[in-house]
């Protein structure tokens, strides 16, 4: 009897959770949508990086990344800056939960600054690579014999990620203004943080696979 009551209770609870009026996943609609978006984005980046790995295996020989990219003075520091921006974003989220909106806005601006520095250094890196003869369709000039997919995969993957960073900067800019005016909610800052942390995490994989391996 008691077992039947427990089963009945679980069924009733499940029916209630999916019956409308509340989120069955115990998260808000906005946060659930962000998680679903990030999941789909993770599949996209995974497909790009898997394709990159397959291209490298098929190519047989692959140029040394250090011959084209300044990993020590440019790529390493820009990676460090992006990782640090995740830390400032985490502080902004914590401040928003406490209702400290001035602190939230200040650390959001620092996160935005980190994103802008990253984009500026990436633009510098792209400029140098293009100067070496790299194009989306291959190499020109004295580097024309290099694998075309070396430059193509670089521009597609880093460009796609750079687009995410640019979108994140605009997203955080809006949240910083809202936080400064006291119009942001703690949850909206947390959702923005989910996006920013995801962008930073993806870059760690890109940095490792495109520049180090």
PDB file of C-alpha atoms in Angstrom:
ATOM      1  CA  UNK A   1       0.000   0.000   0.000  1.00  0.00           C
ATOM      2  CA  UNK A   2       2.732   2.382   1.002  1.00  0.00           C
ATOM      3  CA  UNK A   3       4.663   1.460  -2.158  1.00  0.00           C
ATOM      4  CA  UNK A   4       1.620   2.303  -4.284  1.00  0.00           C
ATOM      5  CA  UNK A   5       1.308   5.614  -2.516  1.00  0.00           C
ATOM      6  CA  UNK A   6       4.982   6.440  -3.195  1.00  0.00           C
ATOM      7  CA  UNK A   7       4.591   5.528  -6.892  1.00  0.00           C
ATOM      8  CA  UNK A   8       1.409   7.551  -7.070  1.00  0.00           C
ATOM      9  CA  UNK A   9       3.177  10.469  -5.395  1.00  0.00           C
ATOM     10  CA  UNK A  10       6.058  10.387  -7.897  1.00  0.00           C
ATOM     11  CA  UNK A  11       3.632  10.227 -10.813  1.00  0.00           C
ATOM     12  CA  UNK A  12       1.658  13.110  -9.391  1.00  0.00           C
ATOM     13  CA  UNK A  13       4.797  15.164  -8.903  1.00  0.00           C
ATOM     14  CA  UNK A  14       5.963  14.494 -12.479  1.00  0.00           C
ATOM     15  CA  UNK A  15       2.546  15.341 -13.850  1.00  0.00           C
ATOM     16  CA  UNK A  16       2.584  18.584 -11.879  1.00  0.00           C
ATOM     17  CA  UNK A  17       6.056  19.519 -13.142  1.00  0.00           C
ATOM     18  CA  UNK A  18       5.001  19.068 -16.777  1.00  0.00           C
ATOM     19  CA  UNK A  19       1.535  20.438 -16.272  1.00  0.00           C
ATOM     20  CA  UNK A  20       2.476  24.034 -16.986  1.00  0.00           C
ATOM     21  CA  UNK A  21       2.946  27.065 -14.808  1.00  0.00           C
ATOM     22  CA  UNK A  22       6.505  26.144 -13.815  1.00  0.00           C
ATOM     23  CA  UNK A  23       9.699  24.969 -15.445  1.00  0.00           C
ATOM     24  CA  UNK A  24      10.017  21.155 -15.349  1.00  0.00           C
ATOM     25  CA  UNK A  25      13.829  21.571 -15.287  1.00  0.00           C
ATOM     26  CA  UNK A  26      13.766  23.832 -12.226  1.00  0.00           C
ATOM     27  CA  UNK A  27      15.360  26.692 -14.181  1.00  0.00           C
ATOM     28  CA  UNK A  28      13.842  29.779 -15.714  1.00  0.00           C
ATOM     29  CA  UNK A  29      12.797  29.850 -19.357  1.00  0.00           C
ATOM     30  CA  UNK A  30      15.526  32.358 -20.227  1.00  0.00           C
ATOM     31  CA  UNK A  31      18.288  30.292 -18.650  1.00  0.00           C
ATOM     32  CA  UNK A  32      16.993  27.097 -20.259  1.00  0.00           C
ATOM     33  CA  UNK A  33      17.038  28.766 -23.680  1.00  0.00           C
ATOM     34  CA  UNK A  34      20.619  29.914 -23.116  1.00  0.00           C
ATOM     35  CA  UNK A  35      21.675  26.381 -22.154  1.00  0.00           C
ATOM     36  CA  UNK A  36      20.020  24.996 -25.289  1.00  0.00           C
ATOM     37  CA  UNK A  37      21.711  27.655 -27.420  1.00  0.00           C
ATOM     38  CA  UNK A  38      25.102  26.889 -25.889  1.00  0.00           C
ATOM     39  CA  UNK A  39      24.544  23.174 -26.433  1.00  0.00           C
ATOM     40  CA  UNK A  40      23.840  23.715 -30.126  1.00  0.00           C
ATOM     41  CA  UNK A  41      26.829  26.047 -30.360  1.00  0.00           C
ATOM     42  CA  UNK A  42      29.037  23.439 -28.688  1.00  0.00           C
ATOM     43  CA  UNK A  43      28.045  20.945 -31.397  1.00  0.00           C
ATOM     44  CA  UNK A  44      28.944  23.501 -34.075  1.00  0.00           C
ATOM     45  CA  UNK A  45      32.397  24.183 -32.621  1.00  0.00           C
ATOM     46  CA  UNK A  46      32.943  20.455 -32.088  1.00  0.00           C
ATOM     47  CA  UNK A  47      32.113  19.825 -35.760  1.00  0.00           C
ATOM     48  CA  UNK A  48      34.513  22.557 -36.874  1.00  0.00           C
ATOM     49  CA  UNK A  49      37.368  21.275 -34.722  1.00  0.00           C
ATOM     50  CA  UNK A  50      36.719  17.674 -35.718  1.00  0.00           C
ATOM     51  CA  UNK A  51      36.765  18.702 -39.362  1.00  0.00           C
ATOM     52  CA  UNK A  52      40.017  20.564 -38.743  1.00  0.00           C
ATOM     53  CA  UNK A  53      41.559  17.425 -37.254  1.00  0.00           C
ATOM     54  CA  UNK A  54      40.381  15.329 -40.202  1.00  0.00           C
ATOM     55  CA  UNK A  55      41.845  17.833 -42.682  1.00  0.00           C
ATOM     56  CA  UNK A  56      45.196  17.735 -40.924  1.00  0.00           C
ATOM     57  CA  UNK A  57      45.273  13.937 -40.987  1.00  0.00           C
ATOM     58  CA  UNK A  58      44.451  13.846 -44.685  1.00  0.00           C
ATOM     59  CA  UNK A  59      46.959  16.592 -45.522  1.00  0.00           C
ATOM     60  CA  UNK A  60      49.865  14.573 -44.168  1.00  0.00           C
ATOM     61  CA  UNK A  61      52.200  17.555 -43.795  1.00  0.00           C
ATOM     62  CA  UNK A  62      51.144  20.712 -42.000  1.00  0.00           C
ATOM     63  CA  UNK A  63      53.020  24.019 -41.582  1.00  0.00           C
ATOM     64  CA  UNK A  64      54.526  24.848 -38.208  1.00  0.00           C
ATOM     65  CA  UNK A  65      52.192  27.283 -36.488  1.00  0.00           C
ATOM     66  CA  UNK A  66      55.132  29.076 -34.848  1.00  0.00           C
ATOM     67  CA  UNK A  67      56.362  30.092 -38.327  1.00  0.00           C
ATOM     68  CA  UNK A  68      53.229  32.203 -38.844  1.00  0.00           C
ATOM     69  CA  UNK A  69      51.886  33.152 -35.422  1.00  0.00           C
ATOM     70  CA  UNK A  70      53.584  34.913 -32.561  1.00  0.00           C
ATOM     71  CA  UNK A  71      52.367  32.555 -29.866  1.00  0.00           C
ATOM     72  CA  UNK A  72      54.543  33.926 -27.061  1.00  0.00           C
ATOM     73  CA  UNK A  73      53.973  37.649 -27.524  1.00  0.00           C
ATOM     74  CA  UNK A  74      50.466  37.762 -29.020  1.00  0.00           C
ATOM     75  CA  UNK A  75      48.396  34.555 -28.923  1.00  0.00           C
ATOM     76  CA  UNK A  76      49.462  33.544 -25.413  1.00  0.00           C
ATOM     77  CA  UNK A  77      48.722  36.963 -23.882  1.00  0.00           C
ATOM     78  CA  UNK A  78      45.371  37.267 -25.684  1.00  0.00           C
ATOM     79  CA  UNK A  79      44.423  33.839 -24.332  1.00  0.00           C
ATOM     80  CA  UNK A  80      45.446  34.927 -20.843  1.00  0.00           C
ATOM     81  CA  UNK A  81      43.386  38.104 -21.169  1.00  0.00           C
ATOM     82  CA  UNK A  82      40.301  36.143 -22.241  1.00  0.00           C
ATOM     83  CA  UNK A  83      40.678  33.733 -19.326  1.00  0.00           C
ATOM     84  CA  UNK A  84      41.055  36.680 -16.936  1.00  0.00           C
ATOM     85  CA  UNK A  85      37.866  38.171 -18.378  1.00  0.00           C
ATOM     86  CA  UNK A  86      36.058  35.035 -17.213  1.00  0.00           C
ATOM     87  CA  UNK A  87      37.251  35.821 -13.685  1.00  0.00           C
ATOM     88  CA  UNK A  88      35.946  39.405 -13.858  1.00  0.00           C
ATOM     89  CA  UNK A  89      32.661  38.064 -15.261  1.00  0.00           C
ATOM     90  CA  UNK A  90      32.370  35.683 -12.306  1.00  0.00           C
ATOM     91  CA  UNK A  91      32.889  38.609  -9.907  1.00  0.00           C
ATOM     92  CA  UNK A  92      30.189  40.572 -11.749  1.00  0.00           C
ATOM     93  CA  UNK A  93      27.751  37.660 -11.397  1.00  0.00           C
ATOM     94  CA  UNK A  94      28.523  37.344  -7.671  1.00  0.00           C
ATOM     95  CA  UNK A  95      28.048  41.089  -7.181  1.00  0.00           C
ATOM     96  CA  UNK A  96      24.714  40.979  -9.032  1.00  0.00           C
ATOM     97  CA  UNK A  97      23.491  38.224  -6.716  1.00  0.00           C
ATOM     98  CA  UNK A  98      24.316  40.491  -3.759  1.00  0.00           C
ATOM     99  CA  UNK A  99      22.544  43.401  -5.391  1.00  0.00           C
ATOM    100  CA  UNK A 100      25.790  45.403  -5.610  1.00  0.00           C
ATOM    101  CA  UNK A 101      25.006  46.956  -8.985  1.00  0.00           C
ATOM    102  CA  UNK A 102      27.875  49.462  -9.065  1.00  0.00           C
ATOM    103  CA  UNK A 103      30.358  46.621  -8.561  1.00  0.00           C
ATOM    104  CA  UNK A 104      28.485  44.551 -11.137  1.00  0.00           C
ATOM    105  CA  UNK A 105      28.741  47.307 -13.729  1.00  0.00           C
ATOM    106  CA  UNK A 106      32.424  47.937 -12.949  1.00  0.00           C
ATOM    107  CA  UNK A 107      33.397  44.296 -13.455  1.00  0.00           C
ATOM    108  CA  UNK A 108      31.223  44.003 -16.542  1.00  0.00           C
ATOM    109  CA  UNK A 109      33.176  46.913 -18.030  1.00  0.00           C
ATOM    110  CA  UNK A 110      36.422  45.145 -17.153  1.00  0.00           C
ATOM    111  CA  UNK A 111      35.124  42.018 -18.900  1.00  0.00           C
ATOM    112  CA  UNK A 112      34.214  44.098 -21.945  1.00  0.00           C
ATOM    113  CA  UNK A 113      37.701  45.612 -21.920  1.00  0.00           C
ATOM    114  CA  UNK A 114      39.180  42.096 -21.875  1.00  0.00           C
ATOM    115  CA  UNK A 115      37.010  41.128 -24.836  1.00  0.00           C
ATOM    116  CA  UNK A 116      38.035  44.219 -26.797  1.00  0.00           C
ATOM    117  CA  UNK A 117      41.720  43.606 -26.102  1.00  0.00           C
ATOM    118  CA  UNK A 118      41.318  40.023 -27.277  1.00  0.00           C
ATOM    119  CA  UNK A 119      39.625  41.147 -30.485  1.00  0.00           C
ATOM    120  CA  UNK A 120      42.273  43.796 -31.107  1.00  0.00           C
ATOM    121  CA  UNK A 121      45.081  41.277 -30.728  1.00  0.00           C
ATOM    122  CA  UNK A 122      43.240  38.803 -32.926  1.00  0.00           C
ATOM    123  CA  UNK A 123      42.901  41.477 -35.610  1.00  0.00           C
ATOM    124  CA  UNK A 124      46.646  42.075 -35.313  1.00  0.00           C
ATOM    125  CA  UNK A 125      47.252  38.334 -35.701  1.00  0.00           C
ATOM    126  CA  UNK A 126      44.986  38.148 -38.750  1.00  0.00           C
ATOM    127  CA  UNK A 127      46.727  41.145 -40.326  1.00  0.00           C
ATOM    128  CA  UNK A 128      50.138  39.507 -39.959  1.00  0.00           C
ATOM    129  CA  UNK A 129      48.842  36.194 -41.350  1.00  0.00           C
ATOM    130  CA  UNK A 130      47.267  37.915 -44.347  1.00  0.00           C
ATOM    131  CA  UNK A 131      50.546  39.753 -44.857  1.00  0.00           C
ATOM    132  CA  UNK A 132      52.211  36.331 -45.161  1.00  0.00           C
ATOM    133  CA  UNK A 133      49.978  35.634 -48.161  1.00  0.00           C
ATOM    134  CA  UNK A 134      47.190  33.744 -46.339  1.00  0.00           C
ATOM    135  CA  UNK A 135      43.708  33.958 -47.801  1.00  0.00           C
ATOM    136  CA  UNK A 136      40.458  32.144 -47.103  1.00  0.00           C
ATOM    137  CA  UNK A 137      40.997  30.085 -50.267  1.00  0.00           C
ATOM    138  CA  UNK A 138      44.707  29.367 -49.744  1.00  0.00           C
ATOM    139  CA  UNK A 139      48.034  31.159 -49.980  1.00  0.00           C
ATOM    140  CA  UNK A 140      49.306  33.600 -52.576  1.00  0.00           C
ATOM    141  CA  UNK A 141      52.812  34.720 -53.449  1.00  0.00           C
ATOM    142  CA  UNK A 142      55.868  32.818 -52.294  1.00  0.00           C
ATOM    143  CA  UNK A 143      53.747  30.682 -49.897  1.00  0.00           C
ATOM    144  CA  UNK A 144      51.414  29.405 -52.632  1.00  0.00           C
ATOM    145  CA  UNK A 145      52.627  25.816 -52.241  1.00  0.00           C
ATOM    146  CA  UNK A 146      51.345  25.576 -48.656  1.00  0.00           C
ATOM    147  CA  UNK A 147      48.139  23.601 -47.949  1.00  0.00           C
ATOM    148  CA  UNK A 148      45.144  25.799 -48.710  1.00  0.00           C
ATOM    149  CA  UNK A 149      43.231  24.320 -45.785  1.00  0.00           C
ATOM    150  CA  UNK A 150      45.820  25.638 -43.342  1.00  0.00           C
ATOM    151  CA  UNK A 151      44.661  29.207 -43.869  1.00  0.00           C
ATOM    152  CA  UNK A 152      41.021  28.284 -44.595  1.00  0.00           C
ATOM    153  CA  UNK A 153      40.511  26.385 -41.349  1.00  0.00           C
ATOM    154  CA  UNK A 154      42.299  29.108 -39.398  1.00  0.00           C
ATOM    155  CA  UNK A 155      40.126  31.917 -40.749  1.00  0.00           C
ATOM    156  CA  UNK A 156      36.864  29.966 -40.440  1.00  0.00           C
ATOM    157  CA  UNK A 157      37.385  28.702 -36.882  1.00  0.00           C
ATOM    158  CA  UNK A 158      38.984  31.808 -35.362  1.00  0.00           C
ATOM    159  CA  UNK A 159      36.587  34.040 -37.311  1.00  0.00           C
ATOM    160  CA  UNK A 160      33.565  32.110 -36.038  1.00  0.00           C
ATOM    161  CA  UNK A 161      34.864  32.366 -32.504  1.00  0.00           C
ATOM    162  CA  UNK A 162      35.719  36.043 -32.957  1.00  0.00           C
ATOM    163  CA  UNK A 163      32.122  36.630 -34.018  1.00  0.00           C
ATOM    164  CA  UNK A 164      31.001  35.081 -30.740  1.00  0.00           C
ATOM    165  CA  UNK A 165      33.368  37.316 -28.766  1.00  0.00           C
ATOM    166  CA  UNK A 166      32.097  40.392 -30.638  1.00  0.00           C
ATOM    167  CA  UNK A 167      28.490  39.414 -29.919  1.00  0.00           C
ATOM    168  CA  UNK A 168      29.424  38.841 -26.288  1.00  0.00           C
ATOM    169  CA  UNK A 169      30.982  42.289 -26.005  1.00  0.00           C
ATOM    170  CA  UNK A 170      27.784  43.897 -27.330  1.00  0.00           C
ATOM    171  CA  UNK A 171      25.695  41.672 -25.031  1.00  0.00           C
ATOM    172  CA  UNK A 172      27.749  42.663 -21.976  1.00  0.00           C
ATOM    173  CA  UNK A 173      27.682  46.311 -23.011  1.00  0.00           C
ATOM    174  CA  UNK A 174      23.896  46.263 -22.817  1.00  0.00           C
ATOM    175  CA  UNK A 175      24.016  44.494 -19.448  1.00  0.00           C
ATOM    176  CA  UNK A 176      26.600  46.936 -18.090  1.00  0.00           C
ATOM    177  CA  UNK A 177      24.382  49.903 -18.971  1.00  0.00           C
ATOM    178  CA  UNK A 178      21.354  48.159 -17.454  1.00  0.00           C
ATOM    179  CA  UNK A 179      23.293  47.292 -14.298  1.00  0.00           C
ATOM    180  CA  UNK A 180      24.526  50.861 -13.956  1.00  0.00           C
ATOM    181  CA  UNK A 181      20.927  52.093 -14.161  1.00  0.00           C
ATOM    182  CA  UNK A 182      19.692  49.380 -11.804  1.00  0.00           C
ATOM    183  CA  UNK A 183      17.542  47.812 -14.503  1.00  0.00           C
ATOM    184  CA  UNK A 184      19.303  44.444 -14.744  1.00  0.00           C
ATOM    185  CA  UNK A 185      18.318  41.356 -12.824  1.00  0.00           C
ATOM    186  CA  UNK A 186      20.788  39.021 -11.156  1.00  0.00           C
ATOM    187  CA  UNK A 187      19.582  36.192 -13.356  1.00  0.00           C
ATOM    188  CA  UNK A 188      20.144  38.155 -16.574  1.00  0.00           C
ATOM    189  CA  UNK A 189      23.746  38.830 -15.507  1.00  0.00           C
ATOM    190  CA  UNK A 190      24.180  35.147 -14.695  1.00  0.00           C
ATOM    191  CA  UNK A 191      22.845  34.177 -18.129  1.00  0.00           C
ATOM    192  CA  UNK A 192      25.251  36.619 -19.781  1.00  0.00           C
ATOM    193  CA  UNK A 193      28.001  35.015 -17.710  1.00  0.00           C
ATOM    194  CA  UNK A 194      27.081  31.567 -19.035  1.00  0.00           C
ATOM    195  CA  UNK A 195      27.590  32.825 -22.570  1.00  0.00           C
ATOM    196  CA  UNK A 196      30.889  34.513 -21.779  1.00  0.00           C
ATOM    197  CA  UNK A 197      32.323  31.512 -19.933  1.00  0.00           C
ATOM    198  CA  UNK A 198      31.335  29.286 -22.861  1.00  0.00           C
ATOM    199  CA  UNK A 199      33.144  31.555 -25.337  1.00  0.00           C
ATOM    200  CA  UNK A 200      36.246  31.507 -23.138  1.00  0.00           C
ATOM    201  CA  UNK A 201      36.142  27.724 -22.738  1.00  0.00           C
ATOM    202  CA  UNK A 202      35.848  27.168 -26.479  1.00  0.00           C
ATOM    203  CA  UNK A 203      38.885  29.364 -27.065  1.00  0.00           C
ATOM    204  CA  UNK A 204      40.995  27.092 -24.836  1.00  0.00           C
ATOM    205  CA  UNK A 205      40.278  24.214 -27.232  1.00  0.00           C
ATOM    206  CA  UNK A 206      40.936  26.385 -30.297  1.00  0.00           C
ATOM    207  CA  UNK A 207      44.168  27.715 -28.840  1.00  0.00           C
ATOM    208  CA  UNK A 208      45.377  24.206 -28.039  1.00  0.00           C
ATOM    209  CA  UNK A 209      44.463  22.607 -31.350  1.00  0.00           C
ATOM    210  CA  UNK A 210      45.235  25.429 -33.796  1.00  0.00           C
ATOM    211  CA  UNK A 211      48.325  26.921 -32.199  1.00  0.00           C
ATOM    212  CA  UNK A 212      49.995  24.274 -30.027  1.00  0.00           C
ATOM    213  CA  UNK A 213      49.307  20.793 -31.419  1.00  0.00           C
TER     214      UNK A 213
END
